Short mmCIF file of C-alpha atoms and ligand atoms in Angstrom, two decimals:
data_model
loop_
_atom_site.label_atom_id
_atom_site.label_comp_id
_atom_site.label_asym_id
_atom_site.label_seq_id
_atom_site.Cartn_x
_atom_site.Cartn_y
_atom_site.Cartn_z
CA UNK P 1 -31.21 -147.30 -161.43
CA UNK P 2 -31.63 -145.83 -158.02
CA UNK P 3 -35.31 -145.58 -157.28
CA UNK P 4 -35.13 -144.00 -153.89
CA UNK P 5 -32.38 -141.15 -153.75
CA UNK P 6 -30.41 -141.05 -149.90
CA UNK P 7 -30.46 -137.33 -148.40
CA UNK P 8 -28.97 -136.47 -145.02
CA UNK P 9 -31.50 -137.32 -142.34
CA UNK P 10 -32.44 -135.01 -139.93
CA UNK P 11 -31.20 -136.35 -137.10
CA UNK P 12 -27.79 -135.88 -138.60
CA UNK P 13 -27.98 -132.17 -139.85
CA UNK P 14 -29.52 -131.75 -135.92
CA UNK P 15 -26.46 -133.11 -134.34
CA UNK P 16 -24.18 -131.56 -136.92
CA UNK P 17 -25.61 -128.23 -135.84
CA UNK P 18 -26.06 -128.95 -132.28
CA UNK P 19 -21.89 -130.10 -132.18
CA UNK P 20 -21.25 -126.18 -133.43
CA UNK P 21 -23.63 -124.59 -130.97
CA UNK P 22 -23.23 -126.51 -127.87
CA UNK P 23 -21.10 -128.47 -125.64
CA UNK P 24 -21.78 -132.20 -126.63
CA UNK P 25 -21.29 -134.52 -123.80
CA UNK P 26 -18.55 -137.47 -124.98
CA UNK P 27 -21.44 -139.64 -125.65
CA UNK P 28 -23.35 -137.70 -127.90
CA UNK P 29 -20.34 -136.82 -129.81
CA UNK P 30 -19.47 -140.38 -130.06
CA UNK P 31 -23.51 -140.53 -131.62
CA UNK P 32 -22.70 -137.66 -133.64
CA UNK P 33 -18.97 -138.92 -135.40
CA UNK P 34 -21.38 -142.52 -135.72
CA UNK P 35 -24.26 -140.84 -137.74
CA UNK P 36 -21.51 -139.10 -139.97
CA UNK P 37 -19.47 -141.83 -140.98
CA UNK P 38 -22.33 -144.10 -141.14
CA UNK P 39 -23.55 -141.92 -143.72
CA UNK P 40 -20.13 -141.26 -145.41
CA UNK P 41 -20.22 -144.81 -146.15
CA UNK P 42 -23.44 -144.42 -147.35
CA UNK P 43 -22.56 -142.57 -149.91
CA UNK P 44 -19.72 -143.74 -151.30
CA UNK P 45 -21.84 -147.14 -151.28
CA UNK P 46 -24.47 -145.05 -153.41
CA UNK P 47 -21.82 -143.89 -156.12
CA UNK P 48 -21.05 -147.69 -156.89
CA UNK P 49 -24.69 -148.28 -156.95
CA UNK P 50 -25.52 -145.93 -159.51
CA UNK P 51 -23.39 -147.02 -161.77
CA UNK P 52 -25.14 -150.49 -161.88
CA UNK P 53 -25.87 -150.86 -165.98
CA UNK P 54 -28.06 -154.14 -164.94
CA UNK P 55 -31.90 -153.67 -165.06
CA UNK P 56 -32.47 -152.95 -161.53
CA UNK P 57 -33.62 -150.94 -158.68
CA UNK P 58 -32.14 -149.27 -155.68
CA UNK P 59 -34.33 -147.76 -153.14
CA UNK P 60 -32.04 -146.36 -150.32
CA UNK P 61 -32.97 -145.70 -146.63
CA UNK P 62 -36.15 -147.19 -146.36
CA UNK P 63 -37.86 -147.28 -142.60
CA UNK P 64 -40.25 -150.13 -142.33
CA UNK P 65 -42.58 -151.55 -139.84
CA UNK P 66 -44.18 -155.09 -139.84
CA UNK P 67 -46.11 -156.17 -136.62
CA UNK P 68 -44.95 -153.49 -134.49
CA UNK P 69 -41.43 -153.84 -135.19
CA UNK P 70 -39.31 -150.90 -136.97
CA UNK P 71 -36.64 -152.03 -138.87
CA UNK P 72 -34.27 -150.11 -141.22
CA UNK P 73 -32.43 -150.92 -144.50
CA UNK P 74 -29.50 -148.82 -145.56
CA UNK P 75 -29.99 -150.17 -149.15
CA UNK P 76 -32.63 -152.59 -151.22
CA UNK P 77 -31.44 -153.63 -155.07
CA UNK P 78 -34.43 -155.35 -156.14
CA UNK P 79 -33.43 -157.42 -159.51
CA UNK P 80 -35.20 -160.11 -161.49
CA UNK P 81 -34.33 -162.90 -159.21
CA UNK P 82 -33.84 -161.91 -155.93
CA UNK P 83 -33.72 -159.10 -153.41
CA UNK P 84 -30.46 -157.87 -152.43
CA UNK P 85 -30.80 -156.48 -148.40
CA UNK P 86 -27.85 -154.24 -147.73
CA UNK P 87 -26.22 -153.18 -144.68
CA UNK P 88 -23.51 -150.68 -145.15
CA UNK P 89 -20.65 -150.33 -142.67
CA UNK P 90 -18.28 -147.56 -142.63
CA UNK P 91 -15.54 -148.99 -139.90
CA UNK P 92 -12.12 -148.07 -140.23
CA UNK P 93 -9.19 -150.26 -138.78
CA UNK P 94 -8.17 -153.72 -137.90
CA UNK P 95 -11.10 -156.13 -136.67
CA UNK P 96 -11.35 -159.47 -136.02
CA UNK P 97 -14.33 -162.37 -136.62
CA UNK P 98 -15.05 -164.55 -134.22
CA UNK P 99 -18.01 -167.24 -133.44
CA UNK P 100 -20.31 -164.64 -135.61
CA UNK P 101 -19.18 -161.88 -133.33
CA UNK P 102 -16.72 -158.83 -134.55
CA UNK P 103 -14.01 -157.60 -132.01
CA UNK P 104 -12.46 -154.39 -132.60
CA UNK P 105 -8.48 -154.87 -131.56
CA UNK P 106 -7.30 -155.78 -129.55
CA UNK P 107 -10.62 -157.49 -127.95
CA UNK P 108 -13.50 -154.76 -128.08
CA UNK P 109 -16.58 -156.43 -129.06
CA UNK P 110 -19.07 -154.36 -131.16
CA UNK P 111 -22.76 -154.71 -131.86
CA UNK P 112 -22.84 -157.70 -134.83
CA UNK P 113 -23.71 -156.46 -137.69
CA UNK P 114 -24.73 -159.84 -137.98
CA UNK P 115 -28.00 -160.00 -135.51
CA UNK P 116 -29.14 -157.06 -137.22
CA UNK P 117 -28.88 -157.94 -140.91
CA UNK P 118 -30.67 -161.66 -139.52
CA UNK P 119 -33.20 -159.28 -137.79
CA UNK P 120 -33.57 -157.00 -141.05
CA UNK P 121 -33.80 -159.76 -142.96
CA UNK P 122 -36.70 -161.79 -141.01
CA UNK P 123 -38.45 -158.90 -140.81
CA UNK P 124 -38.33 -158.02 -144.18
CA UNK P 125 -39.76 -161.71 -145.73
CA UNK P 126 -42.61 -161.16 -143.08
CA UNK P 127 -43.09 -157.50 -145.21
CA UNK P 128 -43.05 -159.12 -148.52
CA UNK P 129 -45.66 -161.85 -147.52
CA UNK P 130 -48.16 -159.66 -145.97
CA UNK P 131 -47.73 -157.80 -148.98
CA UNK P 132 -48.16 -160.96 -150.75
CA UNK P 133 -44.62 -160.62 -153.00
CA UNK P 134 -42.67 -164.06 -153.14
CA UNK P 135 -39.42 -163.33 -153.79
CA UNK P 136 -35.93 -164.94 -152.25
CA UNK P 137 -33.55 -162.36 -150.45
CA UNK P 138 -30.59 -162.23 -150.25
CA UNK P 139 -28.67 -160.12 -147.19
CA UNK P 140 -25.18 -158.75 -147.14
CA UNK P 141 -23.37 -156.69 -144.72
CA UNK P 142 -20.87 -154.61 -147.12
CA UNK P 143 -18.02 -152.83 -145.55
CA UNK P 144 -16.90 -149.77 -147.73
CA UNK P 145 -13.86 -148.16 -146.14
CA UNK P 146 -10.74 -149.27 -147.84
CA UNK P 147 -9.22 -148.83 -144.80
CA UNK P 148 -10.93 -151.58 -142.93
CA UNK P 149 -9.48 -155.17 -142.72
CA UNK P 150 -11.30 -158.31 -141.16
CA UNK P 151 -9.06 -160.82 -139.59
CA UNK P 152 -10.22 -164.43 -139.51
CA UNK P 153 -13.76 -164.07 -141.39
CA UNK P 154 -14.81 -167.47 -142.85
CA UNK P 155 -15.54 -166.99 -147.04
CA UNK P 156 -19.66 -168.36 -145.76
CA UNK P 157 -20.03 -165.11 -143.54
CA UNK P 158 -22.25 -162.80 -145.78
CA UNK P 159 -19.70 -160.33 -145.93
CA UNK P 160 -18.61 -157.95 -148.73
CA UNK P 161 -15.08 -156.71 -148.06
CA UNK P 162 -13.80 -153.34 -149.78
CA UNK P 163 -11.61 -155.45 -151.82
CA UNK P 164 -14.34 -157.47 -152.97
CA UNK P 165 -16.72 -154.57 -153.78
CA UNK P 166 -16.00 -154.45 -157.34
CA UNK P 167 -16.65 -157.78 -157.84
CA UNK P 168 -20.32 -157.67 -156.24
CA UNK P 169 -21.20 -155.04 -158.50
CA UNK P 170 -19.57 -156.50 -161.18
CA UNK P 171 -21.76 -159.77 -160.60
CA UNK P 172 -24.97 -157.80 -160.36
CA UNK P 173 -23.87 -156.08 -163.56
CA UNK P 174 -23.73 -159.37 -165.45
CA UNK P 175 -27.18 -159.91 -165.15
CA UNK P 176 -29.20 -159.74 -168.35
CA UNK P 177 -32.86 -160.67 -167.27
CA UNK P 178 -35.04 -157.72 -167.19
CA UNK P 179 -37.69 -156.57 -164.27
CA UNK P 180 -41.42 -156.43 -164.70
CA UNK P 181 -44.52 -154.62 -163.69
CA UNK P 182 -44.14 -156.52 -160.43
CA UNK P 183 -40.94 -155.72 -159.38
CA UNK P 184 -42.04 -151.74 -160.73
CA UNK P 185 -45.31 -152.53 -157.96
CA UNK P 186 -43.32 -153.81 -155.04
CA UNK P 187 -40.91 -150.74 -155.25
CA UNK P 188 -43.33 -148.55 -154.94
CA UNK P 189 -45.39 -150.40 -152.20
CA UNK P 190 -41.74 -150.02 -150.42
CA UNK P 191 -41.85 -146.38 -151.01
CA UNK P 192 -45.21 -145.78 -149.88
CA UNK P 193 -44.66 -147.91 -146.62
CA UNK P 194 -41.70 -145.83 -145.53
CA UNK P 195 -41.84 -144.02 -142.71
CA UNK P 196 -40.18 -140.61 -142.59
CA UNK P 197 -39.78 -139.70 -138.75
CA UNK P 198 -37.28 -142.33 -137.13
CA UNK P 199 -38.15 -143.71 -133.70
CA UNK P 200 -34.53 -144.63 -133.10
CA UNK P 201 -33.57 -140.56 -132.54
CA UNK P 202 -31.31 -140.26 -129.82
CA UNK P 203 -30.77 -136.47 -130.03
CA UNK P 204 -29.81 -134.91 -126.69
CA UNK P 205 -32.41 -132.51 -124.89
CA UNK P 206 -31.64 -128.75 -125.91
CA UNK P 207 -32.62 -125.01 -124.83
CA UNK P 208 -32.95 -122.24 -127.07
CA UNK P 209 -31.34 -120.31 -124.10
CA UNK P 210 -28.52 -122.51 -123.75
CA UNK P 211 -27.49 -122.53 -127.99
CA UNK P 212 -25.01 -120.74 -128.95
CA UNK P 213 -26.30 -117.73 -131.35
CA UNK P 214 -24.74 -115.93 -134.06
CA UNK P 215 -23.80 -116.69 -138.20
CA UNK P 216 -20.59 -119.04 -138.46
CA UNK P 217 -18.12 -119.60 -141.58
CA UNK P 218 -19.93 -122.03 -144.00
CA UNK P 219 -15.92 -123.95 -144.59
CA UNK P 220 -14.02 -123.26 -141.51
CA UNK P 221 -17.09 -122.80 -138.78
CA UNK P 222 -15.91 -120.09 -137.04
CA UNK P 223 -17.91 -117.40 -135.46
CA UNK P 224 -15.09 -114.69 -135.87
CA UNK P 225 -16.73 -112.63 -138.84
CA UNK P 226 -16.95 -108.95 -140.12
CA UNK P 227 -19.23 -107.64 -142.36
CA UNK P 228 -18.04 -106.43 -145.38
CA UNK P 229 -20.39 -104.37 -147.04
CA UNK P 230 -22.57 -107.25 -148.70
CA UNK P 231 -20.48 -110.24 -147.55
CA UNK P 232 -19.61 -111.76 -144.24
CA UNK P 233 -15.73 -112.23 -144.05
CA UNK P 234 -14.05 -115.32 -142.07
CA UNK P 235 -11.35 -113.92 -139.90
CA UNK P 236 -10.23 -117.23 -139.59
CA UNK P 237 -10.13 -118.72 -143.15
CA UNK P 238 -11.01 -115.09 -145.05
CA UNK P 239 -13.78 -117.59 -146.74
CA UNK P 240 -16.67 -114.74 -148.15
CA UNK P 241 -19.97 -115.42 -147.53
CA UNK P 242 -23.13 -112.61 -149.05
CA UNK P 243 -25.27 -111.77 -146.09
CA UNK P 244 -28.06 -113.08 -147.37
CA UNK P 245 -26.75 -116.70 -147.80
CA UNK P 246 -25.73 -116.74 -144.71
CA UNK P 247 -28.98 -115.62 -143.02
CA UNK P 248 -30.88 -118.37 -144.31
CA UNK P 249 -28.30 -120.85 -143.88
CA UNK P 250 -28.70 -120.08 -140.35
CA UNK P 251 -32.80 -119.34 -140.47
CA UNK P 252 -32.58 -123.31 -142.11
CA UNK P 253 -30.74 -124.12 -139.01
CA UNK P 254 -33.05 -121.81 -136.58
CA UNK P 255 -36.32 -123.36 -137.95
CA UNK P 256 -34.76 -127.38 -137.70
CA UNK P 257 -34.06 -127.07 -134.35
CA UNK P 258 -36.92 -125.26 -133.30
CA UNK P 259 -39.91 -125.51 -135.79
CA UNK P 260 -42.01 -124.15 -132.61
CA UNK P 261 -40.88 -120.82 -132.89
CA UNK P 262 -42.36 -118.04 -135.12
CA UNK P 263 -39.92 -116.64 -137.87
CA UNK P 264 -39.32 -113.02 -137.04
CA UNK P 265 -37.22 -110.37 -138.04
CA UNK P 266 -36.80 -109.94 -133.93
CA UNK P 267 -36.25 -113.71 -133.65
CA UNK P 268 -33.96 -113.94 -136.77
CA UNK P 269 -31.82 -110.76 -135.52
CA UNK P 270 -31.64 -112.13 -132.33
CA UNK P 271 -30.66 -115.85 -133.56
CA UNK P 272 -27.94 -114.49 -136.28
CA UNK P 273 -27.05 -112.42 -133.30
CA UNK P 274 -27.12 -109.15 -135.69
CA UNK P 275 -28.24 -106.13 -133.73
CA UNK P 276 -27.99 -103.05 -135.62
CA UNK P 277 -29.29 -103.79 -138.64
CA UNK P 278 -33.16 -105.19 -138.56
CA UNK P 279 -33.93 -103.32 -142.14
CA UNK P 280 -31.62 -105.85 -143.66
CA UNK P 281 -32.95 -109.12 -141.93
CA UNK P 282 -36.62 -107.98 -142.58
CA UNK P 283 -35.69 -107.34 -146.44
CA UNK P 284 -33.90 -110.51 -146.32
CA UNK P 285 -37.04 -112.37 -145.43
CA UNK P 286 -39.60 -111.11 -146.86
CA UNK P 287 -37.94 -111.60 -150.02
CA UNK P 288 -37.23 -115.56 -149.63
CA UNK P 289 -40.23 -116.10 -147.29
CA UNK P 290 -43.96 -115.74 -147.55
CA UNK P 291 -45.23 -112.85 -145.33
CA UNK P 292 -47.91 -113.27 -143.05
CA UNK P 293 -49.80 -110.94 -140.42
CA UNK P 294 -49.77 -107.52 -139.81
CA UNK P 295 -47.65 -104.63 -138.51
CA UNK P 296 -45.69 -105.47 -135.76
CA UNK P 297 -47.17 -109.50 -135.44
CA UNK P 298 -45.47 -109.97 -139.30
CA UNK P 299 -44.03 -113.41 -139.03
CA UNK P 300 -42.77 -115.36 -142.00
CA UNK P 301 -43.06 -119.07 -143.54
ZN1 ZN B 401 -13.79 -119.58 -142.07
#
């Protein structure tokens, strides 16, 4: 059973927001289309995993630190016998294996996913002795895209192929011991050790000034709309949107990027880049949002 559900992390929704407001440099959109497939793969590695039958548990995303260093672990099945570390992939294309290195063709070497799973993996037995759990681990890098093919990888290389994903679920599946209390303990001793803000952020340095302001289309992301009596209309798509969906979808947005700054109706009018109407922002929010102060210093959490 999954243990630990995977959400989108915030550094993602950030840059996903950040690529429709502003002019990325190639290098941060590069970061940006890395964090989004990484997590695409993620998640289609996540709808195998929960339909494991075996008695197990999967606690995904987990942010750990053991003597000073951070490490991360896309994905942690914890069954009777062993630990399974996970390292999820999402590449697409030809690659090829060489002296534990990947090249992407024709002879573009990438970071190995192998020094990191090693890494991950040292780091983690370190975790589970300090936290006095002997178990054995096991460490996989699993590549999910059916459209990537490694050329030349020797069968020893702890590498799950998309062809062979089946089977390594299929194997966990036919596993008929059952967990304890112990295993029940160290997942949550996982869970409580997790860290929630990442150190590893490499967000680029914005401006409130600088963002681009104003209520896009929710499928198409244009910022050509009308308004419609209660709906915003897509010129683009002619998607239909009710105000008031789309004014929180972009307060969401408005309070992520900067959680400094007060929630107004001035702020929100200004943000949503709707001038004439400030009766229907302030109804808006005081509706979905708590109100606090008084008279003209009303703000709202
Ligand atoms: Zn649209």
């Amino acid at each position: 059973m999954i243990y630990k559900t995977r959400s989108e992390s915030i550094e993602l929704k950030k840059m996903r927001i950040l690529n429709l407001r502003m002019e990325l440099s190639e290098r941060d959109k590069r970061y940006y289309y890395n964090l989004r497939m990484g997590y695409e793969g993620e998640v289609l590695f996540d709808s195998m995993a929960e339909k494991l039958q075996c008695d197990c548990l999967v606690l995904n995303d987990l942010l750990l630190k053991v003597n000073n260093s951070t490490f991360q672990i896309d994905s942690l099945i914890i069954t009777p016998n062993s630990i399974h570390l996970i390292d999820i992939k999402n590449y697409i294309g030809d690659y090829y294996y060489k002296n534990n290195k990947i090249y992407k063709n024709p002879s573009q070497e990438i970071a190995s996913p192998l020094t990191q799973l090693e890494r991950s993996e040292t780091l983690l037995r370190k975790w589970l002795t300090e936290h006095d759990f002997d178990m054995p681990v096991v460490s996989y890098v699993i590549f999910v895209n059916p459209e990537f093919t490694l050329y030349q990888a020797s069968p020893d290389v702890p590498f799950i192929l998309p062809t062979q994903n089946k089977q390594y679920f299929k194997q966990l599946n036919s596993n008929t011991t059952k967990l304890t209390s112990k295993h029940k303990m160290l997942a949550d001793q996982l869970i409580n050790a997790h860290i929630v803000e990442s150190p590893f952020s490499q967000i680029p340095s914005y401006e409130y000034e600088k963002i681009r302001k104003g209520i896009y289309c929710k499928d198409c992301h244009s910022f050509s709309l009308v308004i419609d009596k209660n709906f915003y209309k897509c010129i683009s798509c002619n998607n239909e949107e009710k105000i008031e969906s789309a004014v929180l979808r972009s307060v969401d947005e408005f309070r992520l990027l900067f959680p400094e700054r007060k929630i107004t109706t001035k702020a929100v009018q200004e943000w949503c880049n709707i001038i004439e109407n400030s009766g229907r922002v302030y109804k808006i929010l005081k509706k979905n949002y708590k109100t606090l102060g008084k008279n003209r210093w009303i703000y709202f959490e």
